[in-house]
Tab-separated table of C-alpha atoms in Angstrom:
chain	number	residue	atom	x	y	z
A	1	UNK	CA	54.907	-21.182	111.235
A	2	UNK	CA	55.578	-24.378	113.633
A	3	UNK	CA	59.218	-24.580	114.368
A	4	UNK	CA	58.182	-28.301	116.369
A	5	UNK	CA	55.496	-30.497	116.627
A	6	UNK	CA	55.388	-31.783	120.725
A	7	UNK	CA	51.701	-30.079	120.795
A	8	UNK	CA	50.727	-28.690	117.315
A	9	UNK	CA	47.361	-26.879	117.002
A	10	UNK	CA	44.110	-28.191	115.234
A	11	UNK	CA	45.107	-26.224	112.511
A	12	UNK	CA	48.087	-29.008	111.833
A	13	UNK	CA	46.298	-32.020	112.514
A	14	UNK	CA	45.331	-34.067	109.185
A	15	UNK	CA	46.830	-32.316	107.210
A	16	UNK	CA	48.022	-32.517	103.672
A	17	UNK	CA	52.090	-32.456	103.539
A	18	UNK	CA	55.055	-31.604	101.324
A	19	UNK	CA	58.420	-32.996	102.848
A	20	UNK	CA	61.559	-31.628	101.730
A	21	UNK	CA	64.062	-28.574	101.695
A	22	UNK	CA	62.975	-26.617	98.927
A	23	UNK	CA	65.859	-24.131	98.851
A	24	UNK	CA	65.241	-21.993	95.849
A	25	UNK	CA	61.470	-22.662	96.003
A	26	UNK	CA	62.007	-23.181	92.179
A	27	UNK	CA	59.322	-24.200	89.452
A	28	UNK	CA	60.098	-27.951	90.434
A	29	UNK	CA	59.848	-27.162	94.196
A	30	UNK	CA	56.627	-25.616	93.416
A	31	UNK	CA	54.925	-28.719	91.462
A	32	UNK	CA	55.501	-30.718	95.172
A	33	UNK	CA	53.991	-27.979	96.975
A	34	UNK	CA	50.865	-27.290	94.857
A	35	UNK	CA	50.567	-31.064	93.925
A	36	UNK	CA	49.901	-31.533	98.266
A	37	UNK	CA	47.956	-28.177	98.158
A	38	UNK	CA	45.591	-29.676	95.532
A	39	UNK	CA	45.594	-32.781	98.055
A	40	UNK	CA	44.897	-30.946	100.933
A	41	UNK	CA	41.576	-29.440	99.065
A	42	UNK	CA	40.388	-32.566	98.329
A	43	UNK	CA	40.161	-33.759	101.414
A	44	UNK	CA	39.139	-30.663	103.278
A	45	UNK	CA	42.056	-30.727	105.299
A	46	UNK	CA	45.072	-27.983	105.983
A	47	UNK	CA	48.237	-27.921	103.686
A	48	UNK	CA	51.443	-27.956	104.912
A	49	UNK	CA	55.351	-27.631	104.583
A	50	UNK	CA	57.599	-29.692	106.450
A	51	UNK	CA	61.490	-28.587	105.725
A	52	UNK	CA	64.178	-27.815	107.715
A	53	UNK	CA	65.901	-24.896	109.545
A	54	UNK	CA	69.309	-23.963	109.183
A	55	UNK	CA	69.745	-26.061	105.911
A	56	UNK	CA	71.259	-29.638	106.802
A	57	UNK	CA	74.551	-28.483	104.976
A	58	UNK	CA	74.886	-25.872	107.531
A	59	UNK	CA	75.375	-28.449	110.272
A	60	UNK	CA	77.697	-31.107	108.307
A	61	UNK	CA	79.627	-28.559	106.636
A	62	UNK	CA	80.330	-25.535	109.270
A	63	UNK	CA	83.255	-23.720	107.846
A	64	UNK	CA	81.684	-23.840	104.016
A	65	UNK	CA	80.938	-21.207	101.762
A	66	UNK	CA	77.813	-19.678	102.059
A	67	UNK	CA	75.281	-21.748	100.320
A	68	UNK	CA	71.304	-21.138	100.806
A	69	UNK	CA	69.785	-19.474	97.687
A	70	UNK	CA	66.058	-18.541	99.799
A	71	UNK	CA	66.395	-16.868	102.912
A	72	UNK	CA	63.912	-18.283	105.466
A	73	UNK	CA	61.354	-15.301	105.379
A	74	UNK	CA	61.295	-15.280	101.877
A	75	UNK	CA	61.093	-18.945	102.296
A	76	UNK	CA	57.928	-18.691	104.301
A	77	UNK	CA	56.240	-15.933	101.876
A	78	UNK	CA	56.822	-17.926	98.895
A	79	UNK	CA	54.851	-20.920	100.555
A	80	UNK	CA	52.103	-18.595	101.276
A	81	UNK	CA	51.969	-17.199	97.882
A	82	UNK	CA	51.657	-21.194	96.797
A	83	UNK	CA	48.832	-21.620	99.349
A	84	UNK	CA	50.144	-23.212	102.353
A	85	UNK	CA	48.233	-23.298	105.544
A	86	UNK	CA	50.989	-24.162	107.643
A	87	UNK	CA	54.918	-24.170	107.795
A	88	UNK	CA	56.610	-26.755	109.862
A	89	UNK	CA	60.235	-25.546	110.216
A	90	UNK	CA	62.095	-28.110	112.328
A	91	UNK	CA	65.197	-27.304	113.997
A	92	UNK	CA	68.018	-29.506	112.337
A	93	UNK	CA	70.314	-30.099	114.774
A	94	UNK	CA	72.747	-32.797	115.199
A	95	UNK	CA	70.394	-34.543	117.972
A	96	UNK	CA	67.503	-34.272	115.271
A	97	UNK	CA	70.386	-35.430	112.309
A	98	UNK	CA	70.453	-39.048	114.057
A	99	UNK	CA	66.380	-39.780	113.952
A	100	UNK	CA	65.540	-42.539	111.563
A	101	UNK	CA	63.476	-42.853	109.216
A	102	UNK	CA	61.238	-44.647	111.277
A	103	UNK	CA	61.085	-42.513	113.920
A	104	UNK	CA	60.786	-39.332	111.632
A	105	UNK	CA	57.753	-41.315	110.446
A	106	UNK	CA	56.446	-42.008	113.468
A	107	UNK	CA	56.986	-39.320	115.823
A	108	UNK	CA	56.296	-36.662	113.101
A	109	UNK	CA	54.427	-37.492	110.448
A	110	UNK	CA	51.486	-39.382	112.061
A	111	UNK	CA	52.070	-38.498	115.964
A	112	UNK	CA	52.359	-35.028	115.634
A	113	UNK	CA	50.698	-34.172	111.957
A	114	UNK	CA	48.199	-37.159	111.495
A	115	UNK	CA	49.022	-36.072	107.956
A	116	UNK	CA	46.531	-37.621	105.752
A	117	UNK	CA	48.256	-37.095	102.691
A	118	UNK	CA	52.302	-36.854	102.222
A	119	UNK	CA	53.931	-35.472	98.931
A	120	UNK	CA	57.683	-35.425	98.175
A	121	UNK	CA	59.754	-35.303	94.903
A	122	UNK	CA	61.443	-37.678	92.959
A	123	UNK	CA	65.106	-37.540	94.545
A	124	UNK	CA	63.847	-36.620	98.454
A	125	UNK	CA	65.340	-39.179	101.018
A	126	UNK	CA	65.207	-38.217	104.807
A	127	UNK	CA	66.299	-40.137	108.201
A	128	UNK	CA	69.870	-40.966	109.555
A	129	UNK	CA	71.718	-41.538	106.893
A	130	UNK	CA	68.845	-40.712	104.480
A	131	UNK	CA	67.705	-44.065	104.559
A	132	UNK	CA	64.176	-43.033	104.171
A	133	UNK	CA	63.556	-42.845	100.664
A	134	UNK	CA	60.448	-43.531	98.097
A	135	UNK	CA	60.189	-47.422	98.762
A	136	UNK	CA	59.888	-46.946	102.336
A	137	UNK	CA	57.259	-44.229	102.128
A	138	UNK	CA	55.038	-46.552	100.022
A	139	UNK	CA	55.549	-48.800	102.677
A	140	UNK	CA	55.158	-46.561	105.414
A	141	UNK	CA	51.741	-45.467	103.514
A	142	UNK	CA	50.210	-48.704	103.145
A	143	UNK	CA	51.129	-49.369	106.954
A	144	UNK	CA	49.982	-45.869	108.597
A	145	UNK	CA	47.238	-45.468	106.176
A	146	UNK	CA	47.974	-41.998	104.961
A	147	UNK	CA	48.199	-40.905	100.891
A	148	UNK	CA	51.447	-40.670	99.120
A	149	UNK	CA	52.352	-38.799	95.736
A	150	UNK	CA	55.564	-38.946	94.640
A	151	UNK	CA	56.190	-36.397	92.088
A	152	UNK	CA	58.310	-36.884	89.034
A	153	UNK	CA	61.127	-34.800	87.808
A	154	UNK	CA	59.878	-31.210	86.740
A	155	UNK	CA	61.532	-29.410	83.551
A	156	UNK	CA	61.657	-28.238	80.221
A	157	UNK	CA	59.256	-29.585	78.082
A	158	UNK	CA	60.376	-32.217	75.695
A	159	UNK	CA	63.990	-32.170	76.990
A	160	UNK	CA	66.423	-33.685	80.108
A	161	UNK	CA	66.762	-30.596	81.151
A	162	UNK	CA	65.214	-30.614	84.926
A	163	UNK	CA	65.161	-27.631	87.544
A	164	UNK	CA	67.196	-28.165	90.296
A	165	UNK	CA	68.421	-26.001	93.751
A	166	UNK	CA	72.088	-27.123	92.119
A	167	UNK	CA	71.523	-25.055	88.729
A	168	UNK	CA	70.304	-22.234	90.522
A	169	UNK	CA	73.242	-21.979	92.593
A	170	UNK	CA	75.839	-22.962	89.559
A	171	UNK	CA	74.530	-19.802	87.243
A	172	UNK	CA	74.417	-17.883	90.333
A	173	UNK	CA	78.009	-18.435	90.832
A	174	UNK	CA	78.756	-17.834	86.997
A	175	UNK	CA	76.885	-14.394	86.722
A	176	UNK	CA	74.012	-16.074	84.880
A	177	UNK	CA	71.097	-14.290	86.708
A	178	UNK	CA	68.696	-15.066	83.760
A	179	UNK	CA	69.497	-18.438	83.534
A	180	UNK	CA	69.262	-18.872	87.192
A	181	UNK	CA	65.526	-17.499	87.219
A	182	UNK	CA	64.480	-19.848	84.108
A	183	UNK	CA	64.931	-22.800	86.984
A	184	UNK	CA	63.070	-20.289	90.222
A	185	UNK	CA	60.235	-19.197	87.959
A	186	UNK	CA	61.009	-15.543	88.916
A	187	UNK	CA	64.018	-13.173	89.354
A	188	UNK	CA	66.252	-14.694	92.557
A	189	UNK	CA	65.640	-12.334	95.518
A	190	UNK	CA	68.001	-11.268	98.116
A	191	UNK	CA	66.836	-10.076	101.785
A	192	UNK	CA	68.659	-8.812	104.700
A	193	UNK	CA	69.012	-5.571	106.776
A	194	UNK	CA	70.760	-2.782	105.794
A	195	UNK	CA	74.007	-1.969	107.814
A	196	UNK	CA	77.037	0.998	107.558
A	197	UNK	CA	79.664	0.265	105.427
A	198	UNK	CA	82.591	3.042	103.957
A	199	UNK	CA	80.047	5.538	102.781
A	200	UNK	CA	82.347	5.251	99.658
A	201	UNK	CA	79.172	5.447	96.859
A	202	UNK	CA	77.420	8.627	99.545
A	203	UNK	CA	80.674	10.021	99.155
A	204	UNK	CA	81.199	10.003	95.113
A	205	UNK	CA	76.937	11.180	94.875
A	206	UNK	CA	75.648	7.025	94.361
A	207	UNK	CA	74.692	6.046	98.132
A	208	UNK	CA	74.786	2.002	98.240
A	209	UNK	CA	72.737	0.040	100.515
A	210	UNK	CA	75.010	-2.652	102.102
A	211	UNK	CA	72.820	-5.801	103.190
A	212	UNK	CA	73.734	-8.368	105.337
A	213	UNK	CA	73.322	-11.587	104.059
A	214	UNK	CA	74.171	-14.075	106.788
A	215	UNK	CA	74.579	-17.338	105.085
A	216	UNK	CA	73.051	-16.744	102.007
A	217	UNK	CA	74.531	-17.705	98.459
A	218	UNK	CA	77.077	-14.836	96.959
A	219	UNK	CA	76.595	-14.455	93.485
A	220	UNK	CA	79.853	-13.800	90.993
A	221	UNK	CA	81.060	-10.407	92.068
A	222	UNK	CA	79.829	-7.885	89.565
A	223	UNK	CA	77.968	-4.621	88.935
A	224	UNK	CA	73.524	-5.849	88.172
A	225	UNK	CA	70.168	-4.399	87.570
A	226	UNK	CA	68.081	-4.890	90.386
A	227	UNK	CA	64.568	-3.661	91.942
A	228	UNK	CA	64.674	-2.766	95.588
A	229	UNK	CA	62.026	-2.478	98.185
């Protein structure tokens, strides 16, 4: 896990890359990331991640409701599970908010990565004011000499119906676990560390474990099945 790219290691250099968020890491999400994993095998080079820590809506929206679905450690396991080599997590900060697409382009993609292959979805745009969108990457391609996929929109099989971070959160917010896993691929997940609270359920023979979950998503208040480990 790179969290900037002023001196990467060898390990980053030439690598295959997937651009984006990915909050949710859902079965969309995942297409991107194995689509530049494929590409990284093909060319014998590394695969990587480039997203973005805190989410950008953290900085532009301060005082919002807590909106992240993925922590960033589960964040980071899922990409390994997908077979990424490396994770670029690059602080978003308001400094970092006010690169251009350009720049981004320059600076990061072949200055620091050399990335030899770059693979975003459908809808990503990045840059001040998210001017860099898929136009410009096929220019930026052609120019820089690197590969570009751009993948189309991922979902249910003869139908409109496409996954999307949004979904997730909506039937999170309705109570709709089941619904919200048909877009992930897999149950949602919650992490965080375990701190006092009333001793209330220890008290009445059903000890609770309270988690902390910093500025992650809260689902609809309500009683679930879970697994815990």
């Amino acid at each position: 896990v790179l969290r900037h790219l002023d001196s990467p290691p060898a390990t980053a250099i030439g690598v295959a890359v997937a651009l984006g968020n990915f909050d949710g890491v859902h079965r969309g999400h995942k297409v991107v990331i194995q689509t530049a994993v494929q590409a990284a095998r093909d060319l014998g080079a590394p695969s990587a991640v480039l997203t973005f820590e805190p989410h950008p809506r953290d900085l532009f929206f301060p005082g919002a409701d807590p909106y992240r679905i993925t922590p960033f450690r589960s964040k980071a396991a899922r990409f390994q599970d997908l077979g990424v080599d490396v994770m670029i997590a690059m602080p978003f900060t308001r400094a970092f908010s006010q690169v251009t697409a350009e720049q981004f382009v320059a600076k990061y993609l072949v200055g620091g990565l050399q990335a030899r292959h770059v693979v975003t979805g459908y809808d990503f745009a990045f840059g001040h004011k998210r001017l860099g969108g898929q136009a410009f990457l096929e220019a930026k391609a052609e120019e820089h000499g690197f590969g570009l996929t751009v993948v189309a929109p991922v979902g249910v099989e003869d139908s409109d119906y496409v996954f999307g971070s949004s979904h997730v959160r909506r039937h999170l917010r309705a109570g709709s676990p089941v619904q919200a896993a048909e877009h992930l691929g897999a149950w949602w997940e919650i992490m965080g560390r375990v701190r006092p609270g009333a001793s209330r359920g220890h008290d009445l023979g059903c000890p609770t474990a309270n988690l902390d979950l910093g500025n992650v998503l809260r689902p609809k208040f309500g009683i679930y099945a879970v697994r815990v480990r």
